Amino acid sequence: MKRVKVSRKAHFNAAHRLYRKDWSDAQNEAQFGKCSNPHYHGHNYELIVSVEGEIDPETGYVMDMKVLKDYIKSEVEDAFDHKNLNIEVPEFKNLIPSAENMVVVIHDKLKKILSPGQTMEVVLYETPRNFVTYTEQA
Amino acid sequence: MKRVKVSRKAHFNAAHRLYRKDWSDAQNEAQFGKCSNPHYHGHNYELIVSVEGEIDPETGYVMDMKVLKDYIKSEVEDAFDHKNLNIEVPEFKNLIPSAENMVVVIHDKLKKILSPGQTMEVVLYETPRNFVTYTEQA
Amino acid sequence: MKRVKVSRKAHFNAAHRLYRKDWSDAQNEAQFGKCSNPHYHGHNYELIVSVEGEIDPETGYVMDMKVLKDYIKSEVEDAFDHKNLNIEVPEFKNLIPSAENMVVVIHDKLKKILSPGQTMEVVLYETPRNFVTYTEQA
Amino acid sequence: MKRVKVSRKAHFNAAHRLYRKDWSDAQNEAQFGKCSNPHYHGHNYELIVSVEGEIDPETGYVMDMKVLKDYIKSEVEDAFDHKNLNIEVPEFKNLIPSAENMVVVIHDKLKKILSPGQTMEVVLYETPRNFVTYTEQA
Amino acid sequence: MKRVKVSRKAHFNAAHRLYRKDWSDAQNEAQFGKCSNPHYHGHNYELIVSVEGEIDPETGYVMDMKVLKDYIKSEVEDAFDHKNLNIEVPEFKNLIPSAENMVVVIHDKLKKILSPGQTMEVVLYETPRNFVTYTEQA
Amino acid sequence: MKRVKVSRKAHFNAAHRLYRKDWSDAQNEAQFGKCSNPHYHGHNYELIVSVEGEIDPETGYVMDMKVLKDYIKSEVEDAFDHKNLNIEVPEFKNLIPSAENMVVVIHDKLKKILSPGQTMEVVLYETPRNFVTYTEQA
């Protein structure tokens, strides 16, 4: 069967701050600029999760999109939405919540849904003009 | 010459229903949920067709986008637009019109336009939040 | 207090057909073209519901958007999504489901949520390039 | 001369929290739900500022869009971007930063740019699905 | 019958230059900046044409959108697309092709399609962040 | 470390004309149609520049997006915006400014920012429906 990639968009809002605890405020300001504001700032994150695999000839599906949608909701939206990423999300207790680190964390949370032979790609928009992509290699 | 991918968006509206003729209504409902509604439902499908190949140094084109646009219109838009996919489109008489199957069917219809050394990718949005991608391997 | 308009987007997919039962197929074809296809076609409808009113100084809200979102879901999305509008939605048993008629029907279903002094506007996108607007006069 | 409305889009990111200082945490949670998270959450705010007035026959402009763009930047983007609205923006020290209150505050900051006979409308998207509009009456 | 507004999006590309023939290059540069570049620059213009009127109870239409689409094509798209507005479009021989003047010219070209009691609104996007609106008063 | 792709959108407006100086007007018209209009036409070009590389564990960045944004501005936006590509941009003095040639030229201008082990992809939208992609191979 042909390999096809199925993709689902999701959405969450969160506050975050880019900084290293082991750096001074001045060092953080020099490296991260206004993104290191100690009072936090926030984003509407747009998420696109894609699963690539063979089409199941019985159903015409690579993966039931309803199942994927519900899994994204429980693993990512419920965990991140309306949260302060630095304070309330355990994965970022000791990891800077940059978009690059976030997309890898999200991939790690979601990849358990894959069947053998399937791979996952995750795209995360931090703003309409800035986004990051993590593509798992087959 | 450098290889570049040129892409063209197109659009069609259609009704469809996901179900297997050899399954009972209860089986179809269990597998496909409201997508198996016997009275049909429908979508505005957004289509992106991409051709990858070398730039022709004489024209600066990989492929004339006007030619690609007209070919998509005659092969896909005229065949699918304002149609009931299950009843009126021959390719889906015995094939479930899932987005995955549709994107492969569309690729099969369009690939005849390629010159040697060119490959094609097709993306199909079933809704603004659900889409599928079929990428032909070189 | 200042009057502000708060707006919420929603989404549903449906099949429909434009035709009059009292006209012949030829008359319907002449008037509605491919939109009168007896086998139906469909759309992803995008809906924007706006409520205009004074800001409540206690909460800073005109209307709680969560309440509006849930009301749109129960009154419109649950009633129309993945349905055949002509067959399965009672309001269109004897009313052509044109976008114009749909936007008035949706306004009628939703206006019960308004408080005195509030007015409602409804916008319905039938395709990304065609949409209709009904604005209730104060 | 004909009256025309000219519109300019802008963008900022911020953190905020919806709550009343004179209410208990339980009261705030009951009213504002997860929007009252004490650790804040955030948004990418999209802003559309429109000025309606007569076309200047000498320039063909209602207002020079470059001037409007620069004014939005100095009055709104520089004041709000990458900020915590509750803590760092003086207008919200004692005013809940709901989208409704924000759009009125933004209008108040920007209306000084208007010439006699011109009016201003401000639209603020808090998320791609939630937005508010304040239209000054002529 | 209820009054509803039906809207149709269209698209054209064109080159233009903002300048007054009776001004020196320096005056034009001071007023219009890089928009007065003597070698021209260009835009993808997005157009939204809306007709407001009563719903025809026989068809459920305010206006047949196919008729409106074809009229926009013949009056605006065919006249402006891939053209140099200053040189090739007669309406701008002696009128600066600012977005404000363009939206009034487009309204004048299209308003002949209206039936008694109908009004027209035209929105013109010069870029994704700059747009203008002309609303005919009833 | 995981390899992630970071992407940044930018924007410029320009006029251009597709033609070969060594062909007659009739030959150019036959090959390029209205795109060869001697008076030029124009576009709002949307640009997406992506850099793929390993995440720097110290900062959580593949590349500082502010640095990438500023580099795109100085190398591409300042060089192309509000310009006539054929006349005012040296790279197109003897190269047809087709989207395919433009995307390769832009990649050549921007690739100097890459660190060892990083690769770059450039996407250029000529219109909302036509775009091209150049992906540098690792």
XYZ file of N, CA and C in Angstrom, chain B residues 6 18 41 60 72 112 131 137:
24
model
N 7.354 23.386 -7.553
C 6.334 24.416 -7.810
C 4.977 23.867 -7.388
N -18.452 7.671 4.392
C -17.480 6.603 4.619
C -18.228 5.359 5.095
N -22.647 13.723 3.953
C -22.282 15.053 4.424
C -21.258 15.564 3.413
N 12.997 29.647 -17.206
C 12.962 29.882 -15.764
C 11.850 29.119 -15.062
N -5.209 20.487 -13.592
C -5.934 20.191 -12.343
C -7.426 20.421 -12.544
N 0.295 11.906 -15.036
C 0.606 11.798 -16.476
C 1.211 13.090 -17.025
N -5.861 17.234 7.158
C -5.372 17.130 5.785
C -4.435 15.949 5.635
N 7.933 9.094 -4.266
C 9.376 9.002 -4.082
C 10.090 9.063 -5.425
